[in-house]
Structures are given as C-alpha cells and as structure tokens.
Coordinates of C-alpha atoms and ligand atoms in Angstrom, one line a residue:
Chain Z
X25 CA 122.5 127.4 89.9
X26 CA 123.8 130.3 91.9
X27 CA 121.3 130.2 94.7
X28 CA 122.4 132.0 97.9
X29 CA 120.5 130.5 100.8
X30 CA 119.6 133.1 103.4
X31 CA 119.5 132.6 107.1
X32 CA 121.0 129.1 106.9
X33 CA 117.9 127.7 105.1
X34 CA 118.3 125.3 102.3
X35 CA 116.1 126.5 99.4
X36 CA 114.4 123.9 97.4
X37 CA 116.0 123.9 93.9
X38 CA 112.5 123.4 92.4
X39 CA 111.5 126.7 93.8
X40 CA 111.1 129.6 91.3
X41 CA 109.6 132.3 93.6
X42 CA 109.4 132.2 97.3
X43 CA 107.6 134.9 99.4
X44 CA 108.2 134.8 103.1
X45 CA 106.3 136.8 105.8
X46 CA 105.7 139.5 103.2
X47 CA 103.4 142.5 103.6
X48 CA 102.5 144.1 100.3
X49 CA 100.8 147.4 99.4
X50 CA 101.5 151.1 99.0
X51 CA 101.2 152.2 102.6
X52 CA 101.9 150.3 105.8
X53 CA 98.7 151.7 107.3
X54 CA 96.6 149.9 104.7
X55 CA 98.5 146.9 103.4
X56 CA 96.8 144.9 100.7
X57 CA 98.3 141.6 101.8
X58 CA 99.8 141.1 105.2
X59 CA 102.3 138.5 106.4
X60 CA 101.8 136.1 103.5
X61 CA 103.9 133.0 102.7
X62 CA 103.8 131.5 99.2
X63 CA 105.9 129.3 97.1
X64 CA 105.8 129.0 93.3
X65 CA 107.6 126.1 91.7
X66 CA 109.3 125.5 88.4
X67 CA 107.1 124.1 85.7
X68 CA 104.0 125.2 87.5
X69 CA 101.1 127.4 86.4
X70 CA 99.4 129.3 89.2
X71 CA 96.3 131.4 88.8
X72 CA 95.5 134.3 91.1
X73 CA 91.9 135.4 91.3
X74 CA 90.0 137.9 93.4
X75 CA 87.8 140.9 93.3
X76 CA 88.8 144.1 91.5
X77 CA 91.0 146.5 93.5
X78 CA 92.1 143.8 96.0
X79 CA 95.8 144.0 95.0
X80 CA 96.5 141.3 92.4
X81 CA 98.4 143.6 90.1
X82 CA 100.3 145.0 93.1
X83 CA 101.4 141.4 94.1
X84 CA 102.7 140.9 90.5
X85 CA 104.5 144.2 90.5
X86 CA 106.1 143.4 93.9
X87 CA 107.3 140.1 92.6
X88 CA 108.7 141.9 89.5
X89 CA 110.6 144.3 91.8
X90 CA 108.7 147.4 90.7
X91 CA 107.1 148.0 94.1
X92 CA 109.2 147.4 97.2
X93 CA 107.5 145.1 99.7
X94 CA 106.5 146.8 103.0
X95 CA 108.0 143.9 104.9
X96 CA 109.3 140.4 104.4
X97 CA 111.5 138.6 101.9
X98 CA 111.2 137.8 98.2
X99 CA 113.4 135.1 96.6
X100 CA 113.5 134.8 92.9
X101 CA 115.3 131.6 91.9
X102 CA 117.0 131.5 95.3
X103 CA 118.4 135.1 95.1
X104 CA 117.0 137.8 97.2
X105 CA 117.4 140.8 94.9
X106 CA 115.9 142.0 91.7
X107 CA 115.5 139.3 89.0
X108 CA 118.4 139.3 86.6
X109 CA 118.2 140.5 83.0
X110 CA 115.7 138.6 80.9
X111 CA 114.9 136.1 83.7
X112 CA 111.4 137.5 84.4
X113 CA 108.8 138.2 81.8
X114 CA 106.0 140.6 82.7
X115 CA 102.7 141.1 80.7
X116 CA 101.3 144.1 82.6
X117 CA 97.5 144.7 82.7
X118 CA 98.2 148.0 81.0
X119 CA 100.6 146.3 78.6
X120 CA 103.3 148.9 78.6
X121 CA 103.9 148.8 74.9
X122 CA 105.7 151.6 73.0
X123 CA 102.6 153.1 71.2
X124 CA 104.4 154.9 68.5
X125 CA 106.7 152.0 67.5
X126 CA 105.9 149.0 65.4
X127 CA 104.8 145.5 66.6
X128 CA 108.2 144.2 65.5
X129 CA 110.0 146.9 67.5
X130 CA 108.1 146.1 70.6
X131 CA 108.6 142.3 70.4
X132 CA 112.3 142.8 69.6
X133 CA 112.7 144.7 72.9
X134 CA 111.6 141.5 74.7
X135 CA 113.9 139.3 72.5
X136 CA 116.9 141.6 73.2
X137 CA 116.3 141.5 77.0
X138 CA 116.4 137.7 76.8
X139 CA 119.2 137.1 74.4
X140 CA 121.8 139.9 74.4
X141 CA 123.9 141.8 76.9
X142 CA 122.7 145.2 78.1
X143 CA 125.7 147.1 76.7
X144 CA 125.5 145.5 73.2
X145 CA 121.8 144.9 72.6
X146 CA 122.0 143.5 69.1
X147 CA 121.9 140.1 67.7
X148 CA 120.5 138.6 64.5
X149 CA 119.2 135.6 66.5
X150 CA 117.1 137.9 68.6
X151 CA 115.5 139.3 65.4
X152 CA 114.6 135.8 64.2
X153 CA 113.1 134.9 67.6
X154 CA 111.1 138.1 67.6
X155 CA 109.6 137.3 64.2
X156 CA 108.7 133.7 65.3
X157 CA 107.0 135.1 68.4
X158 CA 104.9 137.5 66.3
X159 CA 103.7 134.7 64.1
X160 CA 103.0 132.5 67.0
X161 CA 100.3 134.9 68.2
X162 CA 99.0 135.3 64.7
X163 CA 100.1 138.9 63.9
X164 CA 102.2 138.1 60.8
X165 CA 100.3 140.7 58.8
X166 CA 100.9 143.5 61.4
X167 CA 104.6 143.4 61.8
X168 CA 105.3 146.9 60.7
X169 CA 102.1 148.5 62.1
X170 CA 102.5 150.9 65.0
X171 CA 100.8 149.7 68.2
X172 CA 98.5 152.7 68.4
X173 CA 96.7 151.4 65.2
X174 CA 96.0 147.9 66.7
X175 CA 92.8 146.8 68.5
X176 CA 92.9 146.1 72.2
X177 CA 93.1 142.4 71.8
X178 CA 95.8 142.7 69.2
X179 CA 97.9 144.9 71.6
X180 CA 97.5 142.2 74.2
X181 CA 98.9 139.6 71.9
X182 CA 101.8 141.8 71.1
X183 CA 102.6 142.1 74.8
X184 CA 102.4 138.3 75.1
X185 CA 104.7 137.8 72.1
X186 CA 107.2 140.2 73.6
X187 CA 107.3 138.0 76.7
X188 CA 107.5 134.8 74.7
X189 CA 110.4 136.2 72.6
X190 CA 112.2 136.9 75.8
X191 CA 112.1 133.2 76.8
X192 CA 112.0 134.0 80.6
X193 CA 112.1 131.4 83.3
X194 CA 109.2 133.2 85.2
X195 CA 106.2 134.8 83.5
X196 CA 103.9 137.2 85.4
X197 CA 100.8 137.7 83.3
X198 CA 98.1 140.2 84.4
X199 CA 94.8 139.3 82.7
X200 CA 96.7 138.7 79.4
X201 CA 93.6 136.9 77.9
X202 CA 91.3 139.9 78.1
X203 CA 89.5 141.2 75.0
X204 CA 90.2 138.0 73.0
X205 CA 87.6 136.0 71.2
X206 CA 87.5 132.2 72.1
X207 CA 89.6 131.0 69.2
X208 CA 92.4 133.6 69.6
X209 CA 92.3 133.1 73.3
X210 CA 92.8 129.4 73.0
X211 CA 95.7 130.0 70.6
X212 CA 97.4 132.4 72.9
X213 CA 96.8 130.3 76.0
X214 CA 98.1 127.2 74.2
X215 CA 101.3 129.0 73.2
X216 CA 102.0 130.3 76.6
X217 CA 101.2 127.2 78.5
X218 CA 103.1 124.9 76.1
X219 CA 106.1 127.3 76.4
X220 CA 105.9 126.9 80.2
X221 CA 105.7 123.2 80.1
X222 CA 108.5 122.7 77.6
X223 CA 111.0 125.0 79.3
X224 CA 110.1 124.2 82.8
X225 CA 109.2 127.8 83.5
X226 CA 106.8 129.2 86.0
X227 CA 103.6 131.1 85.1
X228 CA 101.8 133.3 87.6
X229 CA 98.7 134.5 86.0
X230 CA 96.1 136.9 87.3
X231 CA 92.8 135.7 85.9
X232 CA 89.4 136.7 87.4
X233 CA 87.5 134.3 85.2
X234 CA 87.6 131.1 87.4
X235 CA 86.6 128.7 84.6
X236 CA 89.4 130.0 82.4
X237 CA 91.8 129.8 85.4
X238 CA 90.9 126.2 86.0
X239 CA 91.5 125.4 82.4
X240 CA 95.0 126.8 82.5
X241 CA 96.4 126.5 86.0
X242 CA 97.7 123.7 88.2
X243 CA 96.3 125.5 91.2
X244 CA 94.4 128.6 92.0
X245 CA 94.9 131.2 94.7
X246 CA 92.1 133.4 95.8
X247 CA 93.0 136.8 97.2
X248 CA 90.6 138.0 99.9
X249 CA 90.8 140.0 103.1
X250 CA 94.5 140.6 102.9
X251 CA 95.3 136.9 102.4
X252 CA 96.0 134.5 99.6
X253 CA 93.9 131.3 100.1
X254 CA 94.1 128.1 98.1
X255 CA 91.0 127.5 96.1
X256 CA 89.7 124.3 97.6
X257 CA 85.9 123.8 97.6
X258 CA 85.5 124.2 93.9
X259 CA 85.3 120.5 92.8
X260 CA 82.4 120.0 95.2
X261 CA 80.6 123.0 94.1
X262 CA 81.0 122.0 90.4
X263 CA 79.4 118.6 91.2
X264 CA 76.7 120.4 93.1
X265 CA 76.2 122.7 90.2
X266 CA 75.9 119.8 87.8
X267 CA 73.5 118.0 90.0
X268 CA 71.5 121.2 90.4
X269 CA 71.5 121.5 86.6
X270 CA 70.3 118.0 86.2
X271 CA 67.5 118.5 88.7
X272 CA 66.5 121.7 86.9
X273 CA 66.6 120.0 83.5
X274 CA 64.6 117.1 84.8
Chain D
X4 CA 73.6 160.3 124.4
X5 CA 73.0 162.4 121.4
X6 CA 69.7 164.2 121.3
X7 CA 67.7 164.4 118.1
X8 CA 68.0 168.2 118.1
X9 CA 71.8 168.1 118.1
X10 CA 72.0 165.6 115.3
X11 CA 69.7 167.6 113.0
X12 CA 71.8 170.8 113.8
X13 CA 74.9 168.8 112.8
X14 CA 73.1 167.8 109.6
X15 CA 72.4 171.4 108.6
X16 CA 76.0 172.4 109.1
X17 CA 77.1 169.5 107.0
X18 CA 74.8 170.5 104.2
X19 CA 76.1 174.1 104.4
X20 CA 79.6 172.8 104.2
X21 CA 79.0 170.7 101.1
X22 CA 77.3 173.7 99.4
X23 CA 80.2 176.0 100.1
X24 CA 82.8 173.4 99.1
X25 CA 80.9 172.7 95.9
X26 CA 80.8 176.4 95.1
X27 CA 84.5 176.7 95.8
X28 CA 85.2 173.6 93.7
X29 CA 83.4 174.8 90.7
X30 CA 84.7 178.3 90.8
X31 CA 88.3 177.8 92.0
X32 CA 89.9 178.3 88.6
X33 CA 88.1 181.6 88.1
X34 CA 89.1 182.8 91.5
X35 CA 92.7 181.7 90.9
X36 CA 93.0 183.4 87.5
X37 CA 91.2 186.5 88.9
X38 CA 93.8 186.8 91.7
X39 CA 96.7 186.4 89.2
X40 CA 95.3 189.2 86.9
X41 CA 94.7 191.5 89.9
X42 CA 98.2 190.9 91.1
X43 CA 99.6 191.7 87.7
X44 CA 97.7 195.0 87.5
X45 CA 98.9 196.0 90.9
X46 CA 102.5 195.2 90.1
X47 CA 102.4 197.1 86.8
X48 CA 100.8 200.1 88.5
X49 CA 103.6 200.2 91.0
X50 CA 106.2 200.4 88.2
X51 CA 104.6 203.0 86.0
X52 CA 104.5 206.5 87.4
X53 CA 102.7 208.2 84.5
X54 CA 99.9 206.4 82.5
X55 CA 99.6 209.5 80.3
X56 CA 102.6 208.4 78.3
X57 CA 100.5 205.6 77.0
X58 CA 98.3 208.2 75.2
X59 CA 101.4 209.9 73.7
X60 CA 102.6 206.5 72.6
X61 CA 99.9 206.1 70.0
X62 CA 100.6 209.6 68.5
X63 CA 104.3 208.8 68.3
X64 CA 103.6 205.5 66.6
X65 CA 101.4 207.1 63.9
X66 CA 104.0 209.8 63.3
X67 CA 106.8 207.2 63.1
X68 CA 104.9 205.0 60.7
X69 CA 103.8 207.8 58.4
X70 CA 107.2 209.6 58.2
X71 CA 109.7 206.8 58.4
X72 CA 108.3 203.3 58.1
X73 CA 105.7 203.3 55.4
X74 CA 105.9 202.4 52.6
X75 CA 108.6 199.7 52.9
X76 CA 111.6 200.2 50.6
X77 CA 111.6 196.9 48.6
X78 CA 114.8 197.8 46.9
X79 CA 116.4 195.4 49.4
X80 CA 115.1 192.6 47.2
X81 CA 116.9 193.9 44.2
X82 CA 120.5 192.8 43.3
X83 CA 123.3 194.6 45.1
X84 CA 125.4 197.0 43.1
X85 CA 128.5 195.2 44.1
X86 CA 129.5 192.3 43.7
X87 CA 128.1 192.3 40.2
X88 CA 125.2 189.8 39.9
X89 CA 126.0 187.0 37.5
X90 CA 122.7 185.2 37.8
X91 CA 120.2 185.2 34.9
X92 CA 117.6 188.0 35.3
X93 CA 114.7 185.8 36.4
X94 CA 116.4 184.9 39.5
X95 CA 118.6 188.0 40.1
X96 CA 116.8 188.5 43.4
X97 CA 119.2 185.8 44.8
X98 CA 121.8 188.5 44.6
X99 CA 119.8 190.8 46.9
X100 CA 120.8 191.5 50.5
X101 CA 117.4 190.2 51.7
X102 CA 117.8 186.9 50.0
X103 CA 121.5 186.5 51.0
X104 CA 120.6 187.5 54.6
X105 CA 117.6 185.2 54.9
X106 CA 119.4 182.2 53.5
X107 CA 122.4 182.7 55.7
X108 CA 120.2 183.0 58.8
X109 CA 118.3 179.9 57.8
X110 CA 121.6 178.0 57.3
X111 CA 122.8 179.2 60.7
X112 CA 119.6 178.2 62.4
X113 CA 119.5 174.8 60.7
X114 CA 123.0 173.8 61.5
X115 CA 122.7 175.1 65.1
X116 CA 119.4 173.3 65.6
X117 CA 120.9 170.0 64.4
X118 CA 124.1 170.3 66.4
X119 CA 122.2 171.4 69.4
X120 CA 119.9 168.4 69.2
X121 CA 122.8 166.0 68.8
X122 CA 124.4 167.4 72.0
X123 CA 121.3 168.0 74.0
X124 CA 119.6 164.6 73.5
X125 CA 122.1 162.5 75.4
X126 CA 122.3 165.2 78.1
X127 CA 118.5 165.3 78.5
X128 CA 118.4 161.5 78.7
X129 CA 120.7 161.8 81.7
X130 CA 118.7 164.7 83.1
X131 CA 115.4 162.8 83.2
X132 CA 114.5 162.0 86.7
X133 CA 112.5 158.9 85.8
X134 CA 115.5 157.3 84.2
X135 CA 118.4 158.3 86.5
X136 CA 119.2 158.8 90.2
X137 CA 119.5 162.3 91.3
X138 CA 123.3 162.4 91.3
X139 CA 123.2 161.8 87.5
X140 CA 120.2 164.0 86.7
X141 CA 121.2 167.0 88.8
X142 CA 124.6 167.6 87.1
X143 CA 123.0 167.2 83.7
X144 CA 120.3 169.7 84.5
X145 CA 123.0 172.1 85.8
X146 CA 124.8 171.9 82.4
X147 CA 121.5 172.6 80.5
X148 CA 120.5 175.4 82.8
X149 CA 124.0 177.0 82.5
X150 CA 123.8 177.1 78.7
X151 CA 120.3 178.4 78.8
X152 CA 120.8 181.1 81.3
X153 CA 122.4 183.6 78.9
X154 CA 120.3 184.6 75.9
X155 CA 121.7 183.7 72.5
X156 CA 122.7 187.3 71.8
X157 CA 125.1 187.3 74.8
X158 CA 126.6 184.0 73.7
X159 CA 126.9 185.7 70.2
X160 CA 128.9 188.6 71.7
X161 CA 131.0 186.1 73.5
X162 CA 131.8 184.1 70.4
X163 CA 132.4 187.1 68.3
X164 CA 135.1 188.1 70.7
X165 CA 136.5 184.5 70.7
X166 CA 136.4 183.6 67.0
X167 CA 135.7 186.9 65.2
X168 CA 132.8 188.3 63.2
X169 CA 130.8 186.0 60.9
X170 CA 128.4 183.0 60.7
X171 CA 130.7 180.7 62.7
X172 CA 130.3 182.6 65.9
X173 CA 126.5 182.7 65.1
X174 CA 126.4 179.0 64.8
X175 CA 128.4 178.4 68.0
X176 CA 126.2 180.9 70.0
X177 CA 123.0 179.4 68.8
X178 CA 124.2 175.8 69.3
X179 CA 125.0 176.5 72.9
X180 CA 121.7 178.2 73.5
X181 CA 119.8 175.4 71.7
X182 CA 121.5 172.8 73.9
X183 CA 120.1 174.4 77.0
X184 CA 116.7 175.3 75.7
X185 CA 115.9 172.2 73.7
X186 CA 117.5 170.0 76.4
X187 CA 115.0 171.3 78.9
X188 CA 112.0 170.7 76.5
X189 CA 113.3 167.2 75.8
X190 CA 113.8 166.0 79.4
X191 CA 110.3 167.3 80.2
X192 CA 108.9 165.3 77.3
X193 CA 110.9 162.3 78.5
X194 CA 109.6 162.6 82.1
X195 CA 106.1 162.8 80.7
X196 CA 106.4 159.3 79.2
X197 CA 103.8 157.1 80.8
X198 CA 104.8 154.6 83.5
X199 CA 103.7 151.2 82.1
X200 CA 106.3 151.0 79.3
X201 CA 109.0 151.9 81.7
X202 CA 107.8 149.3 84.2
X203 CA 107.7 146.6 81.6
X204 CA 111.2 147.6 80.6
X205 CA 112.4 147.5 84.2
X206 CA 110.9 144.1 84.8
X207 CA 112.5 142.7 81.7
X208 CA 115.9 144.0 82.9
X209 CA 116.6 146.3 80.1
X210 CA 119.8 148.3 80.2
X211 CA 120.1 152.0 79.8
X212 CA 120.6 151.8 76.0
X213 CA 117.4 149.7 75.3
X214 CA 115.4 151.8 77.7
X215 CA 116.5 155.1 76.2
X216 CA 116.6 154.3 72.5
X217 CA 114.1 151.4 72.4
X218 CA 111.4 152.8 74.7
X219 CA 111.8 156.5 75.7
X220 CA 112.7 158.1 72.4
X221 CA 110.2 156.3 70.2
X222 CA 107.5 156.9 72.9
X223 CA 108.2 160.6 73.1
X224 CA 109.1 161.0 69.4
X225 CA 106.1 163.2 68.7
X226 CA 107.1 165.7 71.3
X227 CA 110.8 165.6 70.4
X228 CA 110.1 166.2 66.7
X229 CA 107.7 169.1 67.2
X230 CA 110.1 170.6 69.7
X231 CA 112.9 170.3 67.2
X232 CA 110.8 172.1 64.5
X233 CA 109.9 174.8 67.1
X234 CA 113.5 175.2 67.9
X235 CA 114.4 175.7 64.3
X236 CA 111.8 178.4 63.9
X237 CA 112.9 180.0 67.2
X238 CA 116.5 180.0 66.1
X239 CA 115.6 181.6 62.8
X240 CA 113.8 184.4 64.6
X241 CA 116.8 184.9 67.0
X242 CA 119.2 184.7 64.1
X243 CA 118.0 188.1 63.1
X244 CA 119.0 189.4 66.5
X245 CA 122.4 187.8 66.8
X246 CA 123.3 189.3 63.3
X247 CA 123.1 192.7 65.0
X248 CA 126.3 191.9 67.0
X249 CA 128.1 190.7 63.9
X250 CA 127.4 187.0 64.1
X251 CA 126.1 186.7 60.5
X252 CA 122.8 186.6 58.8
X253 CA 120.0 189.1 58.0
X254 CA 120.5 190.9 61.3
X255 CA 123.7 192.4 59.8
X256 CA 121.7 194.3 57.2
X257 CA 119.0 195.3 59.6
X258 CA 121.7 196.8 61.9
X259 CA 123.3 198.5 59.0
X260 CA 120.2 200.3 57.9
X261 CA 119.2 201.1 61.5
X262 CA 122.4 202.9 61.9
X263 CA 121.7 205.0 58.7
X264 CA 118.1 205.6 60.0
X265 CA 116.7 204.0 56.8
X266 CA 113.7 202.6 58.6
X267 CA 111.7 201.9 55.4
X268 CA 114.4 199.4 54.5
X269 CA 114.4 197.9 58.0
X270 CA 110.6 197.4 57.8
X271 CA 111.0 195.6 54.5
X272 CA 113.5 193.2 56.1
X273 CA 111.1 192.7 59.1
X274 CA 108.2 191.9 56.8
X275 CA 110.3 189.3 54.9
X276 CA 111.3 187.7 58.2
X277 CA 107.6 187.6 59.2
X278 CA 106.7 185.9 55.9
X279 CA 109.5 183.3 56.4
X280 CA 108.3 182.6 59.9
X281 CA 104.8 182.0 58.6
X282 CA 106.1 179.7 56.0
X283 CA 108.2 177.8 58.6
X284 CA 105.1 177.4 60.7
X285 CA 103.2 175.9 57.8
X286 CA 106.1 173.5 57.1
X287 CA 106.1 172.5 60.8
X288 CA 102.4 171.8 60.8
X289 CA 102.9 169.6 57.7
X290 CA 105.9 167.8 59.3
X291 CA 104.1 167.2 62.6
X292 CA 101.1 165.7 60.9
X293 CA 103.2 162.7 60.1
X294 CA 103.9 162.0 63.7
X295 CA 100.8 162.8 65.7
X296 CA 98.0 160.4 66.3
X297 CA 95.5 162.8 64.7
X298 CA 97.6 162.4 61.6
X299 CA 96.4 158.8 61.5
X300 CA 92.9 159.9 61.3
X301 CA 93.1 162.7 58.8
X302 CA 95.8 161.3 56.6
X303 CA 96.0 160.8 53.7
X304 CA 94.8 164.3 52.7
X305 CA 93.2 164.6 49.3
X306 CA 96.1 166.6 48.0
X307 CA 99.4 168.2 49.1
X308 CA 97.7 171.4 50.2
X309 CA 95.3 169.3 52.3
X310 CA 97.9 169.2 55.1
X311 CA 97.5 173.0 55.6
X312 CA 93.7 172.7 56.3
X313 CA 91.7 171.3 59.1
X314 CA 90.2 167.9 58.0
X315 CA 86.6 169.3 58.1
X316 CA 87.5 171.8 55.4
X317 CA 89.2 169.1 53.3
X318 CA 85.9 167.2 53.4
X319 CA 84.1 170.3 52.1
X320 CA 86.5 170.9 49.3
X321 CA 86.7 167.3 48.2
X322 CA 85.1 166.6 44.7
X323 CA 82.0 164.6 45.2
Ligands
LIG27 N1 100.5 153.3 92.3 C1 99.6 153.2 93.4 N2 99.7 153.9 94.5 C2 98.8 153.8 95.5 N3 97.8 153.0 95.5 C3 97.6 152.2 94.4 C4 98.5 152.3 93.3 N4 98.1 151.4 92.3 C5 97.0 150.8 92.8 N5 96.7 151.3 94.1 C6 95.6 150.9 94.9 O1 95.9 149.5 95.4 C7 94.7 148.8 95.4 C8 95.0 147.5 94.6 O2 95.2 147.8 93.2 P1 95.5 146.6 92.2 O3 95.8 147.3 90.9 O4 96.6 145.8 92.7 O5 94.1 145.8 92.1 P2 93.8 144.6 91.3 O6 93.5 143.5 92.2 O7 94.8 144.3 90.2 O8 92.4 145.0 90.6 P3 91.9 144.8 89.1 O9 91.3 143.4 89.1 O10 90.8 145.8 89.0 O11 93.0 145.0 88.2 C9 93.6 149.6 94.8 O12 92.8 150.0 95.8 C10 94.3 150.8 94.2 O13 93.5 152.0 94.4
LIG28 MG1 94.9 144.4 88.2

C-alpha cells in the first residue's frame, strides 16, 4: 500500500477515509460542518442521516473531491489528494447518468473506470463485468434501453450497477434506495452490502430512513448543527417504543 | 426605545416597497424589451437622413417585379444546348443548369459540413470550459473565432486565388467557415451539459477520452445533430453566394445571368433554391425527431408522412 503519512503520523492501515479538522460547505461564512474529525474503516458500512438541506450530499461530494473543503485534511486510503482512478464509486443523489445513452453504455462507463487505463479505455473483461452488474440489479431486459425511458427506481438501479461494475474500494451512496419497492430494495441492498463485505470495501451511505439505515449499517452518524454525532440512544428508545407498544396493546 | 408611531410608519414604507418591487418584478421583461426597441429606433433614425426613400422603394419594387422579374423564366430547367444531353427524355432535366448547379452546391455543402464537423468536434471538446483549464480552452476558442471571423465568401475569394476556380475552393472555404461556426455551437452545447454526469465521471476518475466520448457527446447528441443539420442547410444557402466568386455551384449561373441582366432567369434559380431549402428543413425535422425526447412520445408515426405533422394532427388523420 502506498500510504504517505502526513505530519509524521502513522496512519492506521485499516483506515479507508480519514477527515481531520475539516470545515465543509460552500462559503466560509456559513459552513455546513465545522472542524469535524471522522474515520471510516475498511469493511465498514456507515450510514449518515439528518434533516434535508443539512449538508449530507455536500459531505459526500467533498469526500469524492468534487467540492474543495473550506479547511482541514482529507485522506483517502492514506493519500491526501484526489482518489485515484476507479478507487472511489459515487452514486449521486441526482444519479448523473447519460440520459440519451443505453443502460449498458452507462454501466460500461463504470466498468471502464475500474478495469482499464484512461488512455486505452477498452477491454472485453469490462464488458462482461458490466453485463453481470446489470443482471445483478435485475435489469436484464433493459440493457439496450436509453436511460430517459426508464422509471426513477430503474434509473437508481442503473447508477448502483455502474458503481458495482467499477468494483471500487470506497462507495459513496446518496439515498440510493429511494423510489424502490421493498423487494427490489432488499435485492439492491443485499448486492451492495455483500459486495462491501466480500471485498473489504467501505460503504458510506446517506440514508434518512433510520430503520433502513440500521438494517444496513454498522454505525450511524447523525448530522446536526454543523456536527456529525454518533447515533447512540437508539437501542434504549427502541425498547421504550416496544414497551410503549405493549402497554398500548394491553 | 421605539415608539409605536415609528414602527407603524416603518411598516407602511415596507409595504410600499414590496408593492413597488413586485410591480417591477412582474414587468421587468416588458420594460427591458421596450428599452431595447426604443434604442433600436433611435439608432436607425440617426443613420437614415431621408425616410421618404422608403416610400419610393415600394414603387421601385413594383416596377422591378413587373418589368424584369415576373414571370420567372423556367427555361433554366431545360437541358442545356451544349454539351448534348444523352439522358432519356423523362429525366432530361438533369442536364439543365438548375439541376447541375443545385446538385453541385448540395455536394459542396455536404462535404464541407462533414469535414467541418470532423475538424471542429475535437477542437470544441478542447474549447469547452467545463472540461478543460483556461489555457487549453482559450487557444481552442481562438482558432474557432479566427476561422469564423471572415464570412465564407471572403474565404472563397481567398481559396479561388490559392487553388483556382471550381468546387474545390468552394469546399475548402466552406469547411473553414463550418469549423468556426459549428465549433462554437458545439462547445456551447457541451458547456450546457448538466453537472451530475460530469461529477459522477470525475469521481470515478474517468480520463478525457471516456468523459468526452462516453459522457459529453452522447449527452449532448441531440444538440450536436440538429446543429449539424442546420449547418448543412446553412452551407447550402451560402453555397449560392460563394458560387458568385467562382467557387462552384448554382451561384455561378446566378452570377452569369445577373451580368446579362436576365433577372427572370435569376428569379427562377432563387425560387428553386427556396424550394430546396424548404425540403431540407422538412428532412431536418424528420431526422431530429429520431433524437429528441419528444420523438419518444410521438413515435412511431402512423405513416412516413406523419413525421412532417404535429402529433395532434396525426391523431385526427388516423383511421378509426
Ligand atoms: N452547489 C451549491 N452551491 C451553494 N450552495 C449549495 C450548493 N448545493 C447545495 N447547497 C446548499 O447547501 C446546503 C446543503 O445541501 P445538501 O445538498 O448537502 O443537503 P442534504 O443534506 O443532502 O439535503 P437532502 O437530504 O435534501 O438531499 C443547502 O442549504 C443547499 O442550499
Ligand atoms: Mg442530499
């Protein structure tokens, strides 16, 4: 591993993403998160929840290197610069699919990022991987359909397949289970989480549905008041809820 | 301490302000357009010393039409006397100057549009500011602006001097102009591509090739194709002009008869050009319907002519 420790620190080799003293937002007058420290480990699934407009998407975009942090340091796999090609998979909230191209074309773009070099983006292995990823999200019958003729949930599955085909070591997923019925949601969730477990990858998922987040994640972070707090009091409140339910039922 | 009186006075002025600003907000487009129209009238007035000429203009026009233009002399669609026409009679019009000129102009326009696109597309991918740093996009824009800054007729004169009379100089002139004009349209279409696909691409770590050919070009394909068709039609219309300086096509014949003051033949050529432009327009509507999102809704039309009609009319005409 080519980790370059900064400032004489020894970085934990199990670390996938480390954020140190970072301030995040679009203007330093109104930062969305200030002076936060977080660590995300390999093989871990972390859910981020919080009210709408609080800055969850902005945090993911900053980790992905699309928005510069206002202050502080970001380390991806021990390196303090943009993630290297194919290392990071991003399922944006607004999906970012090529609307006029087919499902296959879109998923292939992910596979190419993960399995070819930038100056010769072609390989037959990548094509096979793309087709596998499409069938893993249950879109076999839509391979040649342009994105603009798919439903919202189908488009979300295409974006997920694109990231799975990329086989990244870090996945940033922004509400990727939206608009899906329970069965499809379980299928997609299962595919993504089992990929993360098998390849010791890291999944950072924005999920405002707490019960879904609990089902998926090893830990949950709640974003509020410019900070990211661990979600702690939930077990108690669940039991309270259950007791309350019992009382009501009796 | 604030007195009650003061605060209520403040309230009234607040209310007035919101009324004024809402009036301004709802009428700002009318005000803006009104100002622009007024400015244009003032500028025109400052350049024209005698508006009476406008009145004479219509008299002149009627005299010109009656004496010289009308009726058009359709002999231009008959075979030329020389070289002798060897075609069978039912298609001897293909020996006419009108046919030969139109076909040559169409050929020049077609070839120049295709060559122009092949050259301009890579340059416009470099010129797009959302794909490249300024030190790449600025020189690329400079090249495009330079080839666009002269109208195609000036390029035609230039190439006639360089390579002599004939269609080759027409093709070269039009290609150069197409590169500049089409390139500008293309990089604007590319810069109009929405952010999310570009961000996804950047996060994945795509290289320039994947981003350009995998994301940008398919995403802006609608715009690129309709611009290409527009450019072909544009080049056909301008092909008539560059022929005047000897760069091939129907303009050669128009220039010839203009010199001999045979305006009735000239008007026949112009009407033919008009008809061809109309036909090209229909073809371009048909071609674009395959690429736009509306096309998804209205296609498939009930028959081939359906593509020329709005979908509402198709529904009316459909057999029940
Ligand atoms: N490109 C941008 N420039 C400036 N401000 C932005 C930009 N994008 C988002 N914002 C602002 O930053 C804040 C956080 O936005 P963000 O998209 O991160 O919220 P979110 O937590 O993901 O919300 P949601 O759950 O609704 O998706 C919002 O107030 C939004 O208006
Ligand atoms: Mg969001």
